Short mmCIF file of C-alpha atoms in Angstrom, two decimals:
data_model
loop_
_atom_site.label_atom_id
_atom_site.label_comp_id
_atom_site.label_asym_id
_atom_site.label_seq_id
_atom_site.Cartn_x
_atom_site.Cartn_y
_atom_site.Cartn_z
CA MET A 1 113.08 -49.53 20.52
CA ALA A 2 116.60 -50.53 19.58
CA GLU A 3 116.01 -49.92 15.85
CA LYS A 4 115.45 -46.24 16.49
CA PHE A 5 118.81 -45.94 18.19
CA ASP A 6 120.52 -48.10 15.59
CA ASN A 7 119.21 -45.82 12.88
CA LEU A 8 120.47 -42.70 14.64
CA GLU A 9 123.76 -44.37 15.44
CA GLU A 10 124.26 -45.32 11.82
CA HIS A 11 123.58 -41.77 10.65
CA LEU A 12 125.89 -40.32 13.29
CA GLU A 13 128.68 -42.69 12.32
CA LYS A 14 128.30 -41.76 8.67
CA PHE A 15 128.28 -38.09 9.60
CA VAL A 16 131.40 -38.39 11.73
CA GLU A 17 133.18 -40.33 9.00
CA ASN A 18 132.24 -37.69 6.44
CA ILE A 19 133.57 -34.95 8.71
CA ARG A 20 136.79 -36.90 9.20
CA GLN A 21 137.27 -37.19 5.45
CA LEU A 22 136.44 -33.52 5.09
CA GLY A 23 139.15 -32.77 7.64
CA ILE A 24 141.67 -34.80 5.66
CA ILE A 25 140.84 -32.96 2.42
CA VAL A 26 141.08 -29.58 4.13
CA SER A 27 144.28 -30.36 6.07
CA ASP A 28 146.32 -30.45 2.86
CA PHE A 29 144.15 -28.84 0.25
CA GLN A 30 144.90 -29.21 -3.44
CA PRO A 31 143.02 -27.40 -6.25
CA SER A 32 141.90 -30.74 -7.62
CA SER A 33 140.19 -31.51 -4.30
CA GLN A 34 137.62 -28.74 -4.72
CA THR A 35 135.01 -31.01 -6.33
CA GLY A 36 135.46 -33.58 -3.56
CA LEU A 37 135.22 -30.87 -0.93
CA ASN A 38 131.95 -29.53 -2.39
CA GLN A 39 130.58 -33.06 -2.47
CA LYS A 40 131.56 -33.65 1.16
CA LEU A 41 129.97 -30.37 2.21
CA ASN A 42 126.69 -31.39 0.62
CA PHE A 43 127.00 -34.86 2.19
CA MET A 44 127.32 -33.09 5.50
CA ILE A 45 124.04 -31.28 4.90
CA THR A 46 122.36 -34.53 3.84
CA GLY A 47 123.73 -36.12 7.01
CA LEU A 48 122.28 -33.34 9.13
CA GLN A 49 118.93 -33.80 7.38
CA ASP A 50 119.02 -37.52 8.15
CA ILE A 51 119.82 -36.87 11.81
CA GLU A 52 117.01 -34.31 11.91
CA LYS A 53 114.60 -36.97 10.62
CA CYS A 54 115.60 -39.29 13.47
CA ARG A 55 114.41 -36.66 15.93
CA GLN A 56 110.76 -37.54 15.28
CA GLN A 57 111.35 -41.14 16.35
CA LEU A 58 113.16 -40.14 19.52
CA HIS A 59 110.93 -37.39 20.88
CA ASP A 60 109.98 -39.55 23.89
CA ILE A 61 113.58 -40.19 24.93
CA ASN A 62 114.82 -38.17 27.86
CA VAL A 63 118.49 -37.83 28.57
CA PRO A 64 119.56 -36.67 32.04
CA LEU A 65 121.47 -33.40 31.94
CA GLU A 66 124.14 -34.91 34.16
CA VAL A 67 125.16 -37.14 31.28
CA PHE A 68 126.07 -34.07 29.26
CA GLU A 69 128.22 -32.89 32.13
CA TYR A 70 130.13 -36.14 32.06
CA ILE A 71 130.67 -35.80 28.31
CA ASP A 72 131.70 -32.16 28.63
CA GLN A 73 134.31 -33.17 31.19
CA GLY A 74 135.69 -35.81 28.84
CA ARG A 75 134.43 -38.63 31.04
CA ASN A 76 132.81 -41.86 30.00
CA PRO A 77 129.01 -41.43 30.25
CA GLN A 78 128.72 -45.08 31.29
CA LEU A 79 130.15 -43.94 34.62
CA TYR A 80 126.95 -42.00 35.15
CA THR A 81 124.89 -45.15 34.60
CA LYS A 82 127.17 -47.04 36.94
CA GLU A 83 126.91 -44.43 39.67
CA CYS A 84 123.13 -44.26 39.25
CA LEU A 85 122.80 -48.02 39.65
CA GLU A 86 125.10 -48.05 42.66
CA ARG A 87 123.20 -45.19 44.28
CA ALA A 88 119.87 -46.91 43.59
CA LEU A 89 121.08 -50.17 45.13
CA ALA A 90 122.53 -48.41 48.17
CA LYS A 91 119.27 -46.51 48.74
CA ASN A 92 117.29 -49.69 48.16
CA GLU A 93 119.33 -51.49 50.82
CA GLN A 94 118.98 -48.56 53.19
CA VAL A 95 115.18 -48.49 52.85
CA LYS A 96 115.01 -52.26 53.18
CA GLY A 97 117.01 -52.03 56.39
CA LYS A 98 114.64 -49.42 57.76
CA ILE A 99 111.57 -51.46 56.84
CA ASP A 100 113.04 -54.62 58.36
CA THR A 101 114.01 -52.81 61.56
CA LEU A 102 110.60 -51.20 61.93
CA THR A 103 108.86 -54.50 61.26
CA LYS A 104 110.96 -56.15 63.96
CA PHE A 105 110.29 -53.27 66.31
CA LYS A 106 106.55 -53.50 65.68
CA SER A 107 106.37 -57.22 66.36
CA LEU A 108 108.55 -56.87 69.45
CA LEU A 109 106.43 -54.00 70.74
CA ILE A 110 103.22 -55.94 70.17
CA SER A 111 104.59 -59.01 71.92
CA GLU A 112 105.85 -56.96 74.88
CA LEU A 113 102.62 -55.00 75.14
CA GLY A 114 100.75 -58.29 75.00
CA LYS A 115 102.61 -59.40 78.10
CA VAL A 116 101.84 -56.25 80.08
CA PHE A 117 98.37 -55.42 78.70
CA PRO A 118 96.96 -58.72 77.52
CA GLU A 119 93.32 -57.59 77.38
CA GLU A 120 93.98 -54.41 75.47
CA MET A 121 96.24 -56.16 73.06
CA ALA A 122 93.64 -58.86 72.51
CA LYS A 123 91.21 -56.13 71.51
CA TYR A 124 93.84 -54.48 69.38
CA LYS A 125 94.50 -57.75 67.57
CA ALA A 126 90.78 -58.25 67.13
CA ILE A 127 90.63 -54.96 65.23
CA HIS A 128 93.83 -55.21 63.26
CA GLY A 129 94.28 -58.91 63.08
CA ASP A 130 97.44 -60.76 63.86
CA ASP A 131 100.54 -59.41 62.25
CA PRO A 132 102.30 -61.64 59.85
CA PRO A 133 105.55 -62.99 61.27
CA SER A 134 108.50 -60.77 60.41
CA MET B 1 103.68 -46.70 82.88
CA THR B 2 100.62 -48.78 83.63
CA GLU B 3 98.84 -45.78 84.95
CA ILE B 4 99.55 -43.67 81.94
CA PHE B 5 98.50 -46.48 79.61
CA SER B 6 95.29 -46.99 81.52
CA SER B 7 94.45 -43.34 81.38
CA LEU B 8 95.33 -43.28 77.71
CA TYR B 9 92.97 -46.07 76.87
CA GLY B 10 90.19 -44.84 79.14
CA GLN B 11 90.19 -47.65 81.65
CA PRO B 12 88.68 -46.83 85.01
CA ASP B 13 91.47 -46.16 87.38
CA SER B 14 90.62 -44.56 90.66
CA GLN B 15 94.20 -43.98 91.75
CA GLY B 16 95.77 -42.54 88.67
CA PRO B 17 95.08 -39.22 87.08
CA ALA B 18 92.12 -39.32 84.76
CA GLY B 19 91.45 -37.66 81.47
CA PRO B 20 93.57 -35.80 78.99
CA SER B 21 94.90 -33.41 81.60
CA ALA B 22 97.01 -36.22 83.00
CA LEU B 23 98.69 -36.56 79.63
CA GLY B 24 99.39 -32.91 79.32
CA PHE B 25 96.54 -32.06 77.00
CA GLY B 26 95.68 -29.06 79.13
CA SER B 27 93.96 -28.80 82.44
CA GLY B 28 91.44 -26.28 81.22
CA LYS B 29 89.93 -28.64 78.68
CA PRO B 30 86.70 -30.40 79.55
CA GLN B 31 87.16 -33.81 81.08
CA VAL B 32 85.22 -36.72 79.76
CA PRO B 33 83.09 -38.58 82.23
CA GLN B 34 83.94 -42.25 82.40
CA ASN B 35 80.42 -43.44 81.89
CA MET B 36 80.40 -41.81 78.44
CA GLY B 37 82.49 -44.59 77.04
CA PRO B 38 85.77 -44.14 75.23
CA MET B 39 87.60 -40.90 75.59
CA CYS B 40 87.96 -38.50 72.74
CA PHE B 41 90.22 -35.65 71.97
CA PRO B 42 88.72 -32.31 72.91
CA HIS B 43 88.65 -31.18 69.29
CA GLN B 44 86.76 -34.31 68.34
CA MET B 45 84.20 -33.63 71.00
CA MET B 46 83.71 -30.11 69.81
CA GLU B 47 83.19 -31.15 66.23
CA GLU B 48 79.66 -31.23 65.08
CA GLY B 49 78.22 -33.50 62.49
CA ALA B 50 79.89 -36.68 61.28
CA PRO B 51 82.54 -38.19 63.54
CA VAL B 52 86.05 -38.54 62.17
CA ARG B 53 86.45 -42.15 63.15
CA LYS B 54 84.43 -45.16 62.25
CA PRO B 55 81.57 -46.03 64.56
CA ALA B 56 83.04 -49.47 65.17
CA ALA B 57 86.26 -47.98 66.39
CA MET B 58 84.38 -45.62 68.68
CA ASN B 59 83.35 -48.51 70.88
CA GLU B 60 86.89 -49.72 71.25
CA PRO B 61 89.32 -48.45 73.83
CA PHE B 62 91.76 -47.29 71.13
CA TYR B 63 90.53 -43.86 70.29
CA LEU B 64 93.63 -42.93 68.33
CA LEU B 65 93.61 -46.09 66.29
CA ARG B 66 93.61 -45.66 62.57
CA GLU B 67 93.29 -48.02 59.70
CA LEU B 68 96.62 -49.51 58.72
CA PRO B 69 98.11 -47.86 55.67
CA MET B 70 97.54 -49.62 52.40
CA GLU B 71 100.40 -51.93 51.67
CA ASN B 72 102.12 -50.87 48.51
CA GLU B 73 102.96 -53.64 46.17
CA LEU B 74 106.36 -52.15 45.45
CA THR B 75 108.52 -50.77 48.22
CA GLY B 76 112.17 -50.54 49.05
CA HIS B 77 111.77 -53.93 50.70
CA THR B 78 112.02 -55.60 47.30
CA ASN B 79 115.18 -55.56 45.26
CA LEU B 80 114.22 -52.96 42.69
CA ILE B 81 117.11 -53.79 40.37
CA THR B 82 115.82 -57.34 40.08
CA HIS B 83 112.23 -56.13 39.88
CA TYR B 84 112.95 -53.97 36.84
CA ASN B 85 115.18 -56.62 35.23
CA LEU B 86 118.29 -54.50 35.51
CA GLU B 87 120.63 -57.24 36.72
CA HIS B 88 122.26 -57.38 33.33
CA ALA B 89 122.91 -53.63 33.34
CA TYR B 90 124.14 -53.81 36.93
CA ASN B 91 126.57 -56.60 36.17
CA LYS B 92 127.71 -54.84 33.04
CA PHE B 93 128.48 -51.49 34.67
CA CYS B 94 129.19 -52.38 38.30
CA GLY B 95 130.68 -55.84 37.95
CA LYS B 96 133.77 -54.62 36.16
CA LYS B 97 135.74 -51.41 35.99
CA VAL B 98 134.36 -48.87 33.55
CA LYS B 99 137.09 -46.88 31.85
CA GLU B 100 137.19 -43.26 32.85
CA LYS B 101 137.81 -41.46 29.59
CA LEU B 102 135.33 -40.50 26.91
CA SER B 103 137.65 -41.83 24.22
CA ASN B 104 137.21 -45.31 25.73
CA PHE B 105 133.49 -44.98 25.14
CA LEU B 106 133.85 -43.54 21.63
CA PRO B 107 137.12 -45.03 20.40
CA GLU B 108 136.42 -44.31 16.74
CA LEU B 109 135.69 -40.62 17.19
CA PRO B 110 138.51 -38.51 15.73
CA GLY B 111 140.17 -35.72 17.66
CA MET B 112 141.04 -35.11 21.31
CA ILE B 113 137.70 -35.70 22.93
CA ASP B 114 138.99 -36.27 26.47
CA SER B 115 139.76 -32.62 27.13
CA PRO B 116 137.02 -30.57 28.83
CA GLY B 117 134.56 -29.04 26.41
CA ILE B 118 134.81 -25.61 28.04
CA GLN B 119 138.40 -25.27 26.84
CA ASP B 120 137.55 -25.19 23.15
CA ASN B 121 133.95 -24.03 23.62
CA SER B 122 132.59 -27.34 22.37
CA SER B 123 130.58 -28.29 25.44
CA LEU B 124 127.09 -29.70 25.10
CA ARG B 125 126.00 -27.50 27.96
CA SER B 126 126.79 -24.38 25.92
CA LEU B 127 124.81 -25.85 23.02
CA ILE B 128 121.77 -26.17 25.29
CA GLU B 129 122.21 -22.82 26.98
CA LYS B 130 122.97 -20.89 23.82
CA PRO B 131 121.52 -22.77 20.87
CA PRO B 132 122.87 -21.63 17.51
CA VAL B 133 120.73 -19.20 15.59
CA CYS B 134 119.77 -20.97 12.38
CA ASN B 135 116.88 -22.01 10.21
CA ASN B 136 114.76 -25.01 11.03
CA SER B 137 115.60 -26.82 7.81
CA PHE B 138 118.84 -27.82 6.14
CA SER B 139 119.03 -27.04 2.43
CA PRO B 140 121.83 -28.17 0.13
CA LEU B 141 124.42 -25.63 -0.98
CA THR B 142 123.98 -24.27 -4.48
CA GLY B 143 126.84 -23.58 -6.89
CA ALA B 144 127.00 -19.93 -5.92
CA MET B 145 127.08 -20.76 -2.22
CA LEU B 146 129.88 -23.26 -2.73
CA THR B 147 132.16 -20.57 -4.09
CA GLY B 148 132.55 -19.45 -0.48
CA PHE B 149 134.33 -22.73 0.25
CA ARG B 150 137.20 -22.27 -2.17
CA LEU B 151 140.30 -22.90 -0.13
CA HIS B 152 143.95 -21.97 -0.46
CA THR B 153 146.24 -24.77 -1.48
CA GLY B 154 148.72 -26.20 0.99
CA PRO B 155 148.69 -27.72 4.46
CA LEU B 156 146.78 -26.28 7.38
CA PRO B 157 148.60 -24.31 10.07
CA GLU B 158 149.66 -26.39 13.08
CA GLN B 159 147.00 -25.10 15.47
CA TYR B 160 144.17 -26.38 13.27
CA ARG B 161 145.48 -29.92 12.92
CA LEU B 162 144.16 -31.08 16.25
CA MET B 163 141.45 -33.13 14.60
CA HIS B 164 143.90 -35.81 13.54
CA ILE B 165 145.56 -36.19 16.90
CA GLN B 166 144.27 -39.22 18.70
CA PRO B 167 144.71 -39.80 22.42
CA PRO B 168 147.49 -42.30 23.16
CA LYS B 169 146.17 -45.79 23.59
CA LYS B 170 147.48 -47.77 26.53
CA LYS B 171 148.99 -51.15 25.99
CA ASN B 172 147.45 -53.80 28.17
CA LYS B 173 150.41 -56.20 27.94
CA HIS B 174 151.86 -55.74 31.42
CA LYS B 175 148.68 -54.85 33.14
CA HIS B 176 148.29 -56.61 36.47
CA LYS B 177 145.01 -58.17 37.20
CA HIS B 178 143.71 -56.89 40.53
CA HIS B 179 141.36 -59.00 42.49
CA ARG B 180 138.63 -56.75 43.79
CA PRO B 181 136.73 -58.37 46.65
CA GLN B 182 134.19 -55.55 46.84
CA ASP B 183 132.74 -56.45 43.47
CA PRO B 184 129.18 -57.44 44.22
CA LEU B 185 128.59 -59.73 41.31
CA PRO B 186 131.67 -60.95 39.50
CA PRO B 187 130.88 -60.94 35.79
CA GLU B 188 133.46 -63.56 34.93
CA THR B 189 132.52 -67.06 34.24
CA PRO B 190 134.78 -69.76 35.66
CA SER B 191 136.19 -70.40 32.22
CA ASP B 192 137.19 -66.74 31.91
CA SER B 193 139.15 -66.77 35.16
CA ASP B 194 140.97 -69.91 34.12
CA HIS B 195 141.87 -68.22 30.89
CA LYS B 196 143.35 -65.24 32.77
CA LYS B 197 145.37 -67.50 35.02
CA LYS B 198 146.94 -69.03 31.97
CA LYS B 199 147.81 -65.58 30.66
CA LYS B 200 149.41 -64.55 33.96
CA LYS B 201 151.56 -67.61 34.06
CA LYS B 202 152.93 -66.80 30.66
CA ASP B 203 154.24 -63.40 31.82
CA ASP B 204 156.76 -64.97 34.29
CA ASP B 205 160.60 -64.96 34.25
CA PRO B 206 162.47 -65.39 30.97
CA ASP B 207 164.22 -68.55 32.25
CA ARG B 208 160.95 -70.12 33.11
CA LYS B 209 159.62 -68.99 29.77
CA LYS B 210 162.37 -70.87 27.97
CA LYS B 211 161.65 -74.00 29.93
CA LYS B 212 158.00 -73.66 29.25
CA LYS B 213 158.63 -73.11 25.59
CA ASP B 214 160.53 -76.36 25.42
CA LYS B 215 157.76 -78.08 27.29
CA LYS B 216 155.21 -76.56 25.01
CA LYS B 217 157.03 -77.72 21.95
CA LYS B 218 156.94 -81.22 23.32
CA LYS B 219 153.30 -80.85 24.17
CA ASN B 220 152.40 -79.43 20.80
CA ARG B 221 153.72 -82.53 19.17
CA HIS B 222 151.15 -84.52 21.06
CA SER B 223 148.22 -82.14 21.39
CA PRO B 224 147.44 -79.11 19.23
CA ASP B 225 146.96 -76.19 21.61
CA HIS B 226 145.10 -73.17 20.29
CA PRO B 227 147.39 -70.12 20.25
CA GLY B 228 144.55 -67.59 20.06
CA MET B 229 143.36 -68.39 23.59
CA THR B 230 145.35 -65.57 25.18
CA GLY B 231 144.41 -63.00 22.58
CA ALA B 232 142.74 -59.71 23.43
CA GLN B 233 139.00 -59.43 23.51
CA PRO B 234 137.31 -58.00 20.44
CA SER B 235 136.87 -54.28 20.65
CA THR B 236 133.37 -52.91 20.84
CA SER B 237 131.99 -50.91 18.00
CA SER B 238 131.88 -47.17 18.21
CA LEU B 239 129.01 -45.10 19.60
CA ARG B 240 127.83 -47.89 21.85
#
């Protein structure tokens, strides 16, 4: 799994570096730089071809659209991961609280009903079995 | 309460109201005679063919009783972060402060990448919404095509030099270490915190510094202390 990303990352880094060098050549262009510029332009195309090849390996990877929004706003996309994890944990705790409360309520209700309607509750327990202690 | 419960579960009760009408199921509905056994809902009585409930349950007083739902193996009762082995990711992202800016995530990327992409029309959203019209394949430029890239000599105009401007990097020298009690899982090891304490002590008054320097000199004669202990952490590689 990680190799696929490493491969793409490597190609992207090379591509970015090539673009940076291209920018330097263009920023103060000299006639002698034309050969280098042509070479860099063709490197750029080779780089795009390499990145295109990586697409086949990563067709099963889904990126949430929200991540792009973070990037577009100039924010660290790791913040998205962080917020996702925090939200997941908060929801997890919330659901756990609900389950625990309902389990307690159920056992309390059964015990109270057992006091008032012992016969019916004995039949009920015969059908459903005793609840595990909460 | 007892009366209602008794009527609910079909127990003979001469005093209390009998049948579904007592529970507000409608007085016009047919009442079930008590000698017929457990009570049923009117719609169940009217149904022909197979009964909805199990025959075993029919004999019981609980005519609304259903089978308990199947217990799922995985519910919100379990810690799902632990279940999916995401503790490492949680500690990594939630245990410490994640820097806000994009340039902190991609420090090696040239140009001002922290500004919103809408400003210079470089947003990824626009790339998805309006993909560029181009061929499916990339072919190298031939000699004739490259003639279109002959440039004028001399430096670029100011407005096009943005690519070489890097966002200012903050110095972490005088940064105060805040203790955040709300951190759920502190990522630091005990050795790390000791190391930070040492660093904090070093940033005290100049007079104390002098004294400490003298002390250190004396100490260094006896024990070689490693000077690189207070150094900054190694920076992460780009695009990670």
